[in-house]
Coordinates of C-alpha atoms in Angstrom, one line a residue:
Chain A
M1 CA -24.0 -24.7 -20.8
R2 CA -27.4 -24.4 -22.2
R3 CA -26.4 -22.4 -25.3
V4 CA -26.3 -24.5 -28.6
K5 CA -23.8 -23.3 -31.0
G6 CA -25.0 -22.3 -34.4
N7 CA -28.3 -21.5 -33.1
K8 CA -28.5 -17.7 -33.3
K9 CA -30.7 -16.0 -30.7
G10 CA -31.7 -12.6 -30.4
F11 CA -30.0 -10.1 -28.2
L12 CA -32.9 -9.8 -25.9
Q13 CA -33.3 -13.5 -25.5
T14 CA -29.6 -14.0 -24.5
L15 CA -29.9 -11.2 -22.1
K16 CA -32.8 -12.8 -20.5
E17 CA -31.2 -16.2 -20.4
Y18 CA -28.1 -14.9 -18.7
R19 CA -29.8 -12.1 -16.8
V20 CA -28.4 -13.4 -13.5
A21 CA -24.8 -13.3 -14.7
Y22 CA -25.1 -9.8 -16.1
V23 CA -26.7 -8.7 -12.9
Y24 CA -24.0 -10.0 -10.9
I25 CA -21.1 -8.4 -12.9
A26 CA -23.0 -5.1 -13.6
P27 CA -22.1 -3.2 -10.4
F28 CA -18.4 -3.2 -11.3
Y29 CA -18.9 -1.8 -14.8
I30 CA -21.4 0.8 -13.6
L31 CA -19.2 1.9 -10.7
F32 CA -16.1 1.8 -12.8
A33 CA -17.8 3.9 -15.5
I34 CA -18.9 6.5 -13.1
F35 CA -16.0 6.8 -10.6
G36 CA -13.1 5.5 -12.6
L37 CA -13.4 6.0 -16.5
F38 CA -15.3 9.2 -16.4
P39 CA -13.0 11.2 -14.1
M40 CA -10.1 9.8 -16.1
I41 CA -11.3 11.1 -19.4
A42 CA -12.5 14.3 -17.7
G43 CA -9.1 14.6 -16.2
L44 CA -7.4 14.5 -19.6
F45 CA -9.9 17.1 -20.9
L46 CA -9.4 19.3 -17.9
S47 CA -5.6 19.3 -18.2
F48 CA -6.1 21.4 -21.4
F49 CA -8.0 24.1 -19.6
R50 CA -7.6 26.7 -17.1
W51 CA -10.4 26.4 -14.6
D52 CA -10.9 27.7 -11.1
G53 CA -13.7 25.2 -10.3
L54 CA -16.5 27.6 -10.5
G55 CA -16.3 30.3 -13.5
Q56 CA -15.6 29.9 -17.2
M57 CA -13.1 27.4 -18.4
H58 CA -10.4 28.8 -20.7
F59 CA -8.9 26.6 -23.3
L60 CA -5.0 26.6 -23.1
G61 CA -4.0 23.7 -25.4
L62 CA -0.9 22.4 -24.1
G63 CA -0.5 25.6 -22.1
N64 CA -0.6 23.8 -18.6
Y65 CA 1.9 21.2 -19.7
I66 CA 4.3 23.9 -21.0
N67 CA 4.0 25.8 -17.8
L68 CA 4.6 22.7 -15.7
F69 CA 7.9 22.2 -17.5
K70 CA 8.9 25.9 -16.7
D71 CA 7.7 25.5 -13.0
T72 CA 10.7 25.0 -10.7
L73 CA 8.6 23.7 -8.0
F74 CA 7.5 21.0 -10.2
W75 CA 11.0 20.0 -11.0
K76 CA 11.8 20.1 -7.3
A77 CA 8.8 17.7 -6.5
L78 CA 9.7 15.4 -9.3
S79 CA 13.4 15.2 -8.4
N80 CA 12.5 14.7 -4.7
T81 CA 10.0 11.9 -5.7
L82 CA 12.7 10.3 -7.8
V83 CA 15.6 10.5 -5.4
I84 CA 13.3 9.0 -2.5
G85 CA 12.0 6.4 -4.7
I86 CA 15.1 5.2 -6.4
I87 CA 17.3 5.2 -3.3
A88 CA 14.6 3.5 -1.2
H89 CA 14.4 0.8 -3.6
I90 CA 17.9 -0.5 -3.0
P91 CA 17.2 -1.7 0.7
I92 CA 13.7 -2.9 0.0
L93 CA 14.8 -5.0 -2.9
L94 CA 18.2 -6.2 -1.8
G95 CA 17.2 -6.5 2.0
G96 CA 14.0 -8.3 0.9
L97 CA 15.9 -10.8 -1.2
V98 CA 18.6 -11.4 1.4
L99 CA 16.2 -11.8 4.4
A100 CA 14.0 -14.1 2.4
Y101 CA 17.1 -16.2 1.4
I102 CA 18.3 -16.4 5.0
L103 CA 14.9 -17.5 6.3
N104 CA 14.4 -19.8 3.5
S105 CA 17.7 -21.7 4.3
K106 CA 17.5 -24.5 6.8
L107 CA 20.1 -22.8 9.0
V108 CA 17.7 -20.7 11.0
K109 CA 14.6 -21.4 13.0
G110 CA 11.7 -19.4 13.9
Q111 CA 10.8 -18.3 10.6
N112 CA 7.3 -17.2 11.4
I113 CA 8.4 -15.0 14.3
F114 CA 10.8 -13.1 12.2
K115 CA 8.3 -12.8 9.3
T116 CA 5.7 -11.5 11.7
I117 CA 8.0 -8.9 13.2
Y118 CA 9.2 -7.6 9.7
F119 CA 5.7 -7.4 8.4
M120 CA 4.3 -5.4 11.4
P121 CA 4.6 -2.0 9.8
M122 CA 2.3 -3.0 6.9
V123 CA -0.7 -3.2 9.1
T124 CA 0.1 0.0 10.9
S125 CA -1.3 3.4 9.9
A126 CA 1.2 5.4 7.9
V127 CA 0.2 8.5 9.9
A128 CA 1.0 6.9 13.2
I129 CA 4.3 5.6 11.9
T130 CA 5.2 9.0 10.7
I131 CA 4.5 10.7 13.9
I132 CA 6.7 8.2 15.8
F133 CA 9.5 8.7 13.3
Q134 CA 9.1 12.5 13.5
N135 CA 10.0 12.1 17.2
L136 CA 12.8 9.6 16.6
F137 CA 14.3 12.1 14.2
G138 CA 14.0 15.0 16.5
F139 CA 16.9 17.4 16.7
N140 CA 17.6 17.9 20.4
Y141 CA 15.8 14.8 21.9
G142 CA 15.4 12.0 19.1
I143 CA 16.8 8.5 19.6
I144 CA 18.4 8.6 16.2
N145 CA 20.6 11.8 17.2
Y146 CA 21.3 10.0 20.4
F147 CA 22.9 7.1 18.4
V148 CA 24.6 9.7 16.3
S149 CA 26.0 11.3 19.4
L150 CA 27.2 7.9 20.8
L151 CA 29.4 7.9 17.7
G152 CA 30.9 11.3 18.8
E153 CA 29.3 13.3 16.1
A154 CA 27.2 16.5 16.5
P155 CA 23.4 16.2 16.4
I156 CA 21.9 16.4 12.9
N157 CA 18.9 18.5 12.2
W158 CA 17.1 15.9 10.1
L159 CA 13.8 17.7 9.7
G160 CA 14.9 21.3 9.7
G161 CA 18.0 23.1 8.3
D162 CA 18.1 23.3 4.6
G163 CA 15.5 20.6 4.2
K164 CA 17.8 18.2 2.4
L165 CA 17.8 15.6 5.1
I166 CA 14.0 15.3 5.1
K167 CA 14.5 13.0 2.2
V168 CA 16.7 10.8 4.2
A169 CA 14.2 10.5 6.9
V170 CA 11.4 9.5 4.2
I171 CA 13.8 6.9 2.7
V172 CA 14.4 5.4 6.1
M173 CA 10.6 5.2 6.9
F174 CA 9.9 3.8 3.3
A175 CA 12.6 1.1 3.6
W176 CA 11.6 0.3 7.2
K177 CA 8.0 -0.1 6.0
W178 CA 8.3 -2.0 2.8
V179 CA 11.2 -4.4 3.4
G180 CA 9.0 -6.9 5.4
W181 CA 6.3 -6.8 2.5
N182 CA 8.9 -7.6 -0.1
M183 CA 10.6 -10.3 2.0
V184 CA 7.3 -12.1 2.6
I185 CA 6.5 -12.2 -1.0
Y186 CA 10.0 -13.4 -2.0
L187 CA 10.0 -15.9 0.7
A188 CA 6.6 -17.4 -0.6
G189 CA 8.2 -17.4 -4.1
M190 CA 11.3 -19.2 -2.8
Q191 CA 9.2 -21.7 -1.0
G192 CA 7.5 -22.4 -4.3
I193 CA 10.9 -23.6 -5.9
S194 CA 11.3 -27.1 -5.5
N195 CA 13.9 -28.4 -3.0
D196 CA 15.3 -30.8 -5.6
I197 CA 16.7 -27.8 -7.6
Y198 CA 18.7 -26.4 -4.5
E199 CA 19.9 -29.8 -3.6
A200 CA 21.1 -30.5 -7.1
A201 CA 22.9 -27.3 -7.2
E202 CA 24.5 -27.9 -3.8
I203 CA 25.7 -31.4 -4.9
D204 CA 27.2 -29.8 -8.0
G205 CA 29.1 -27.6 -5.6
A206 CA 27.4 -24.2 -6.4
S207 CA 28.1 -21.5 -3.9
H208 CA 25.2 -19.6 -2.3
S209 CA 25.8 -16.5 -4.3
K210 CA 25.8 -18.7 -7.5
I211 CA 22.5 -20.3 -6.5
V212 CA 21.0 -16.9 -5.8
F213 CA 22.0 -15.4 -9.1
S214 CA 21.5 -18.3 -11.4
I215 CA 18.5 -20.0 -9.8
V216 CA 16.6 -18.1 -7.3
I217 CA 16.4 -14.7 -9.0
P218 CA 15.6 -16.0 -12.6
L219 CA 12.8 -18.1 -11.1
L220 CA 11.5 -15.3 -9.2
K221 CA 11.6 -12.8 -11.9
P222 CA 7.8 -12.5 -12.3
I223 CA 7.4 -11.8 -8.5
I224 CA 10.2 -9.3 -8.4
L225 CA 8.8 -7.5 -11.3
F226 CA 5.4 -7.4 -9.5
T227 CA 6.8 -6.0 -6.4
L228 CA 9.0 -3.4 -8.4
I229 CA 5.8 -2.2 -10.2
Q230 CA 3.9 -2.0 -7.0
S231 CA 6.5 -0.1 -5.2
S232 CA 7.1 2.3 -8.0
I233 CA 3.4 3.2 -8.1
G234 CA 3.8 3.7 -4.3
M235 CA 6.7 6.0 -4.9
F236 CA 4.7 8.2 -7.3
N237 CA 1.8 8.3 -4.8
L238 CA 4.1 9.2 -1.9
F239 CA 2.3 11.7 0.2
T240 CA 1.4 10.7 3.7
E241 CA 5.0 10.3 5.2
P242 CA 6.6 13.6 4.0
F243 CA 3.3 15.6 4.6
I244 CA 3.1 14.4 8.2
L245 CA 6.8 14.7 8.8
T246 CA 6.7 18.4 7.9
N247 CA 3.7 19.0 10.2
S248 CA 1.1 19.1 7.4
N249 CA 3.1 21.7 5.3
W250 CA 1.8 21.7 1.7
G251 CA 5.2 23.1 0.5
G252 CA 7.1 20.1 1.8
G253 CA 8.9 21.9 4.6
P254 CA 12.1 24.0 4.6
N255 CA 13.3 24.7 0.9
N256 CA 10.6 22.3 -0.2
G257 CA 12.9 19.5 0.9
G258 CA 10.0 17.1 1.3
L259 CA 7.8 18.2 -1.6
T260 CA 6.6 15.2 -3.6
L261 CA 4.6 15.2 -6.9
M262 CA 1.5 14.0 -5.0
T263 CA 1.9 16.7 -2.4
Y264 CA 2.2 19.4 -5.2
L265 CA -0.8 18.0 -7.1
L266 CA -3.1 18.2 -4.0
S267 CA -1.7 21.5 -3.0
K268 CA -2.9 23.0 -6.4
A269 CA -6.4 21.7 -5.9
P270 CA -8.4 20.5 -4.1
Q271 CA -6.4 21.6 -1.0
G272 CA -6.0 25.4 -0.8
G273 CA -5.5 26.1 -4.4
N274 CA -8.1 26.0 -7.1
A275 CA -6.0 25.5 -10.2
Y276 CA -8.1 22.4 -11.3
G277 CA -6.6 22.3 -14.8
Y278 CA -3.0 22.7 -13.7
A279 CA -3.5 19.9 -11.1
S280 CA -4.9 17.6 -13.8
S281 CA -2.0 18.1 -15.9
I282 CA 0.3 17.1 -13.0
A283 CA -2.0 14.1 -12.5
Y284 CA -1.5 13.0 -16.2
V285 CA 2.3 13.5 -15.9
I286 CA 2.3 11.1 -12.9
T287 CA 0.2 8.7 -14.8
F288 CA 2.3 8.8 -17.8
M289 CA 5.4 8.3 -15.8
V290 CA 3.9 5.1 -14.0
I291 CA 2.9 3.7 -17.3
I292 CA 6.3 4.2 -18.8
I293 CA 8.1 2.6 -15.7
S294 CA 5.8 -0.5 -16.0
V295 CA 6.5 -0.8 -19.8
V296 CA 10.2 -0.2 -19.3
L297 CA 10.4 -2.8 -16.4
N298 CA 8.5 -5.4 -18.5
K299 CA 10.8 -4.9 -21.4
V300 CA 13.9 -5.0 -19.2
M301 CA 12.8 -8.1 -17.7
E302 CA 11.9 -9.8 -21.1
E303 CA 15.2 -8.8 -22.6
K304 CA 17.3 -10.3 -19.8
D305 CA 15.4 -13.5 -20.3
T306 CA 16.0 -13.8 -24.1
V307 CA 19.6 -12.8 -23.7
K308 CA 20.2 -15.7 -21.3
R309 CA 18.3 -18.2 -23.4
K310 CA 20.4 -17.2 -26.4
G311 CA 23.5 -17.5 -24.3
G312 CA 22.5 -20.9 -23.1
K313 CA 22.2 -22.2 -26.6
Chain N
M1 CA 28.3 10.0 9.2
V2 CA 31.7 8.6 8.3
K3 CA 32.2 7.0 11.7
L4 CA 28.7 5.4 11.4
L5 CA 29.5 3.8 8.1
L6 CA 32.9 2.7 9.6
V7 CA 31.2 0.9 12.4
I8 CA 28.7 -0.8 10.3
T9 CA 31.5 -2.1 8.0
V10 CA 33.5 -3.4 10.8
V11 CA 30.6 -5.2 12.2
A12 CA 29.7 -6.8 8.7
V13 CA 33.4 -7.8 8.1
L14 CA 33.5 -9.4 11.6
L15 CA 30.2 -11.4 10.9
V16 CA 31.4 -12.6 7.7
I17 CA 34.8 -13.7 9.1
I18 CA 32.9 -15.5 12.1
S19 CA 30.6 -17.2 9.5
F20 CA 33.6 -18.6 7.7
L21 CA 35.3 -20.0 10.7
S22 CA 32.6 -22.6 11.6
P23 CA 29.1 -23.8 10.8
I24 CA 28.0 -22.7 14.2
G25 CA 29.5 -19.3 13.6
K26 CA 27.6 -19.0 10.6
K27 CA 24.4 -19.8 12.3
V28 CA 25.1 -17.3 15.1
S29 CA 25.9 -14.6 12.7
L30 CA 22.7 -15.1 10.7
Y31 CA 20.8 -14.9 13.9
V32 CA 22.5 -11.8 14.9
V33 CA 21.7 -10.1 11.6
L34 CA 18.0 -11.3 11.8
G35 CA 17.8 -10.2 15.4
L36 CA 19.4 -6.7 14.8
I37 CA 16.8 -6.1 11.9
A38 CA 13.9 -7.3 14.1
L39 CA 15.1 -4.8 16.8
I40 CA 15.0 -2.0 14.2
M41 CA 11.6 -3.1 13.3
L42 CA 10.4 -3.2 17.0
L43 CA 12.0 -0.1 18.1
P44 CA 9.5 2.6 16.8
F45 CA 6.6 0.5 18.1
F46 CA 8.4 0.2 21.5
M47 CA 9.1 4.0 21.7
M48 CA 5.5 4.6 20.9
F49 CA 4.4 2.6 23.9
V50 CA 7.1 4.2 26.1
M51 CA 6.4 7.8 25.1
A52 CA 2.6 7.2 25.8
T53 CA 3.6 7.0 29.5
L54 CA 6.0 9.9 29.7
K55 CA 5.8 13.6 30.5
T56 CA 6.4 16.0 27.8
N57 CA 9.7 17.3 29.5
E58 CA 10.8 13.7 29.7
I59 CA 10.2 13.2 26.0
Y60 CA 12.3 16.1 25.2
S61 CA 15.1 15.1 27.5
F62 CA 18.5 14.0 26.1
P63 CA 19.7 11.3 26.2
P64 CA 16.2 10.0 25.5
I65 CA 14.4 8.0 28.2
M66 CA 13.8 4.5 26.9
W67 CA 11.8 3.0 29.7
F68 CA 8.1 3.4 30.8
G69 CA 7.2 6.5 33.0
S70 CA 4.2 7.2 35.2
N71 CA 2.3 9.8 33.2
L72 CA -0.2 7.6 31.4
G73 CA -3.1 9.1 33.3
E74 CA -2.1 12.7 32.5
N75 CA -1.6 11.9 28.9
F76 CA -4.9 10.3 28.7
K77 CA -6.6 13.5 30.1
N78 CA -4.6 15.5 27.6
M79 CA -5.7 13.5 24.8
V80 CA -9.4 13.4 25.8
A81 CA -9.2 17.2 26.0
A82 CA -7.6 17.5 22.5
V83 CA -9.5 15.1 20.3
N84 CA -12.7 13.0 20.4
F85 CA -11.2 9.7 20.2
P86 CA -14.3 7.5 20.6
R87 CA -16.0 9.4 17.8
S88 CA -13.1 8.9 15.5
F89 CA -12.8 5.4 16.4
L90 CA -16.3 4.8 15.6
N91 CA -16.1 6.7 12.2
S92 CA -13.2 4.5 11.2
V93 CA -15.3 1.5 12.2
I94 CA -18.3 2.6 10.2
V95 CA -16.2 3.6 7.0
T96 CA -14.1 0.5 7.1
C97 CA -16.7 -2.1 8.0
S98 CA -19.4 -0.9 5.4
H99 CA -16.7 -0.7 2.7
V100 CA -15.5 -4.2 3.5
I101 CA -19.0 -5.7 3.5
L102 CA -19.8 -4.0 0.2
V103 CA -16.6 -5.2 -1.4
L104 CA -17.0 -8.8 -0.4
F105 CA -20.5 -8.9 -1.5
F106 CA -20.1 -7.3 -5.0
C107 CA -16.7 -8.9 -5.6
S108 CA -18.0 -12.4 -4.7
I109 CA -21.0 -12.3 -7.0
G110 CA -19.0 -10.7 -9.8
G111 CA -16.2 -13.4 -9.5
Y112 CA -18.7 -16.1 -9.2
A113 CA -20.5 -15.0 -12.5
F114 CA -17.3 -14.9 -14.4
S115 CA -16.3 -18.3 -13.2
V116 CA -19.5 -20.3 -13.6
Y117 CA -21.8 -18.6 -16.2
D118 CA -20.8 -19.2 -19.8
F119 CA -22.5 -16.0 -21.0
P120 CA -21.8 -14.2 -24.4
G121 CA -19.0 -11.6 -24.1
R122 CA -17.6 -13.2 -21.0
N123 CA -14.0 -13.1 -22.2
K124 CA -14.1 -9.6 -23.6
L125 CA -15.8 -8.3 -20.4
F126 CA -13.1 -9.9 -18.3
A127 CA -10.4 -8.6 -20.4
I128 CA -11.7 -5.1 -19.9
L129 CA -11.8 -5.7 -16.2
L130 CA -8.1 -6.9 -16.2
A131 CA -7.2 -3.8 -18.2
T132 CA -8.7 -1.4 -15.7
M133 CA -6.3 -2.8 -13.1
M134 CA -3.4 -1.4 -15.0
I135 CA -4.6 2.3 -15.1
P136 CA -3.4 4.3 -12.0
A137 CA -6.3 5.9 -10.2
T138 CA -4.2 9.2 -10.0
A139 CA -5.3 10.1 -13.4
G140 CA -8.8 11.0 -12.6
I141 CA -8.2 12.3 -9.1
I142 CA -9.3 16.0 -9.7
P143 CA -12.5 15.3 -11.6
W144 CA -13.2 12.6 -8.9
F145 CA -12.9 15.2 -6.3
I146 CA -15.3 17.6 -8.4
M147 CA -17.7 14.9 -8.8
M148 CA -17.8 14.3 -5.0
S149 CA -18.4 17.9 -4.3
K150 CA -21.2 18.0 -7.1
F151 CA -22.8 14.8 -5.5
G152 CA -22.6 16.6 -2.1
W153 CA -20.3 13.8 -1.0
V154 CA -17.7 16.0 0.5
N155 CA -18.0 15.6 4.3
D156 CA -19.8 12.4 3.6
F157 CA -18.5 8.8 4.3
K158 CA -20.2 7.6 1.0
A159 CA -17.2 9.2 -0.9
L160 CA -14.9 6.7 0.8
I161 CA -17.2 3.7 0.9
I162 CA -18.9 3.5 -2.5
P163 CA -16.6 4.4 -5.5
S164 CA -14.3 1.4 -4.9
C165 CA -16.7 -1.1 -3.5
A166 CA -16.8 -3.2 -6.6
N167 CA -13.2 -3.3 -7.5
A168 CA -11.4 -5.3 -10.3
F169 CA -8.8 -6.9 -8.1
G170 CA -11.4 -8.3 -5.8
I171 CA -13.5 -9.7 -8.7
F172 CA -10.4 -11.2 -10.2
W173 CA -9.4 -12.8 -6.9
M174 CA -12.9 -14.2 -6.3
R175 CA -13.0 -15.6 -9.8
Q176 CA -9.7 -17.5 -9.4
Y177 CA -11.0 -18.8 -6.1
C178 CA -14.3 -20.0 -7.5
Q179 CA -12.7 -21.7 -10.5
N180 CA -10.6 -23.8 -8.1
N181 CA -13.1 -24.4 -5.5
V182 CA -16.5 -24.5 -6.8
P183 CA -17.6 -27.7 -8.6
K184 CA -20.1 -27.1 -11.3
S185 CA -21.9 -30.3 -10.3
L186 CA -22.9 -28.7 -7.0
M187 CA -24.8 -26.1 -8.9
E188 CA -26.5 -28.5 -11.2
A189 CA -27.5 -30.6 -8.3
A190 CA -29.0 -27.4 -6.6
R191 CA -30.8 -26.4 -9.8
I192 CA -32.4 -29.8 -10.1
D193 CA -33.6 -29.4 -6.6
G194 CA -35.4 -26.3 -7.8
C195 CA -33.2 -23.6 -6.1
S196 CA -33.3 -20.2 -7.8
E197 CA -29.8 -18.8 -9.0
W198 CA -30.0 -16.4 -6.1
T199 CA -30.5 -18.9 -3.5
I200 CA -27.9 -21.2 -4.9
F201 CA -25.4 -18.4 -4.4
F202 CA -26.3 -17.6 -0.8
R203 CA -27.0 -21.0 0.5
V204 CA -24.6 -23.3 -1.5
I205 CA -21.7 -21.1 -2.8
A206 CA -21.1 -18.4 -0.3
P207 CA -20.2 -20.9 2.5
I208 CA -17.6 -22.4 0.1
L209 CA -16.1 -19.0 -0.4
K210 CA -15.4 -18.4 3.2
P211 CA -11.5 -18.5 3.1
A212 CA -11.5 -16.2 0.0
Y213 CA -13.8 -13.8 2.0
A214 CA -11.4 -13.7 4.8
S215 CA -8.3 -12.9 2.7
L216 CA -10.0 -10.3 0.7
G217 CA -11.8 -8.8 3.8
I218 CA -8.4 -8.5 5.7
M219 CA -6.7 -6.8 2.7
Q220 CA -9.6 -4.2 2.2
F221 CA -9.9 -3.8 5.8
V222 CA -6.3 -2.9 6.5
N223 CA -6.2 -0.6 3.5
M224 CA -9.4 1.3 4.5
W225 CA -8.6 1.4 8.2
N226 CA -5.3 3.2 7.4
E227 CA -6.6 5.3 4.5
F228 CA -5.2 8.9 4.7
M229 CA -5.1 10.8 1.4
Q230 CA -8.8 10.4 0.2
A231 CA -10.0 10.9 3.8
L232 CA -8.0 14.0 4.0
I233 CA -9.6 15.7 0.9
I234 CA -13.1 14.4 1.7
L235 CA -13.5 14.6 5.4
R236 CA -13.0 18.3 6.4
K237 CA -15.2 18.4 9.6
E238 CA -13.7 17.4 12.9
K239 CA -16.6 15.3 13.9
L240 CA -16.1 13.2 10.7
Y241 CA -12.4 12.5 11.3
T242 CA -11.3 8.9 11.1
L243 CA -8.4 7.8 13.1
P244 CA -5.5 8.9 10.8
L245 CA -7.1 12.3 10.4
M246 CA -7.5 12.6 14.3
L247 CA -3.8 11.7 14.6
R248 CA -2.8 14.3 12.0
S249 CA -4.9 17.0 13.7
M250 CA -2.8 16.4 16.9
V251 CA 0.6 17.3 15.2
S252 CA 1.5 20.8 14.4
D253 CA 4.1 23.4 14.0
R254 CA 2.9 25.0 17.2
G255 CA 4.2 22.2 19.2
T256 CA 3.1 18.7 19.5
D257 CA 2.0 17.2 22.8
Y258 CA 3.9 14.0 22.1
G259 CA 2.7 12.1 25.1
A260 CA -1.0 12.5 24.2
V261 CA -0.3 11.7 20.4
M262 CA 1.6 8.7 21.2
L263 CA -1.2 7.4 23.6
A264 CA -3.7 8.2 20.7
S265 CA -1.5 6.5 18.1
T266 CA -1.2 3.4 20.4
C267 CA -5.0 3.2 20.8
A268 CA -5.5 3.7 17.1
V269 CA -2.8 1.0 16.1
L270 CA -3.1 -1.5 18.8
P271 CA -6.4 -3.2 17.9
L272 CA -5.4 -4.1 14.4
L273 CA -1.9 -4.9 15.6
I274 CA -3.2 -7.4 18.1
C275 CA -5.4 -9.0 15.4
F276 CA -2.3 -9.3 13.2
L277 CA -0.2 -10.9 16.0
S278 CA -2.8 -13.5 16.8
A279 CA -3.5 -14.4 13.2
S280 CA -0.3 -13.2 11.5
K281 CA -0.1 -16.0 8.8
F282 CA -3.7 -15.3 7.9
F283 CA -2.9 -11.5 7.5
M284 CA 0.4 -12.1 5.5
D285 CA -1.4 -14.5 3.1
G286 CA -4.3 -12.1 2.6
L287 CA -2.1 -8.9 2.1
T288 CA 0.3 -10.4 -0.3
A289 CA -2.4 -12.4 -2.0
G290 CA -2.3 -10.5 -5.3
A291 CA 1.5 -11.0 -5.5
V292 CA 2.0 -14.8 -5.0
K293 CA -1.0 -16.4 -6.6
E294 CA -1.1 -14.8 -10.1

């Protein structure tokens, strides 16, 4: 604005001239440096040490990471997290897309009512939701076993037994909670697609599945990618639901069936345990996996894009 | 399990057949699908309200009772005896409101500065800000906690309120809004009138930003109101419990008084739920803001 190009000014003078702007943006950089950047670097540093939080720090090199790979509980937590995350993505992705497509078609009315109902879980405390589901999944009294009994089956011990079915309960909750969020985002994306495109396709005699796969999904790709990355981050941070479902058990309930990476990390430190270095190495493994997933998803989406374009030519 | 799957398949096949028979059949089957899913979404909420009015032995009965009982008063007494609900509610209000106010303030001045001032290093600084959004916060969680205890912020609301109060997403969001809605001529005019930069922001710009304040505010409010993990590791004293921590303290292996818990959950969830139902479009726009408008 007031700056003239080619007229070199001193650093202090520029600082003075744009003082207001620098003051306005400073809080973010200061807070990020203290509460974001510093802990991140310190976390990497700490992951190479053994430290109980008080005494001397012992340098271990990659020791924590090597121990982690030998730690059966870590593998259990990792596989639980991945199983829950990957299976739960099927209903929230497909369900979200199908529901959005139905609501976007002119066949049904009351779009806003359905949208509102499907979105309700997103404004509700995860703790409250989990407590309700804990009751619904109850062995001798829960409503879900009531439906099971209507089908003539014996009641299922969802939250107890050998602990395997805790994951099913978490998946159900995860899907129940996120399907509406995905649906609302996909619907907004679909409404952004011009009606002319749909009409042209319908005139050309394209079926609904054809429209979905060749028009809607390719156009929604950036949005789908966004929701996928968001929910994968959500998957690795999965903690509240299994934790409350197992009555605040840091081991994840019977046979560690509900132990997730985040629960395991927090159980090492600062909750109960004091293996700060070890916990930091778990945190870095989680971070690393989140980054890998984001990069892979980006790559996969890009590749499909280029293949299609080449095929088109 | 097999029977369950069988029933679902049969219903699905029937719906598909009906939908091919006639356009009306198609419409009906779509409504059936939407309605069934809506019922599944509503059932847990409904059961929460129902159980808040039932006696413990009614809750544990089989088949489950699915209509309101008469034990609301008793459950209320048990809830009051078990936890300090008003205190937890107040704690949640304090934490959430102060966090939201700070976020709105810092993010709007930051986003505004990035959008209207052409200061040296602007693009580089903004690129850094965007890059920080890519990094998962989990990486630093352990040192973050150690820092909080060194600051003496364990058992202190500051640990929840301050660290994320100038967040990258909020600044990014505010900058987008300013770029589309704040005309530069407005600032020039105010400057000529002799307003200081500070006055320009508060008198002229802030009123224009109201819609952006609303969506960012809703997003931050909902997230902080329901925040559990950070609160769990920071707030360890019972009198500091926010609502999610209070609810958690009512559930245990030694037997949960579901009547009282469900009543407490209802009281904790209902205010936000009512706000959502009365302005659902607003909420959905706010909460999905980051996804749709890139």
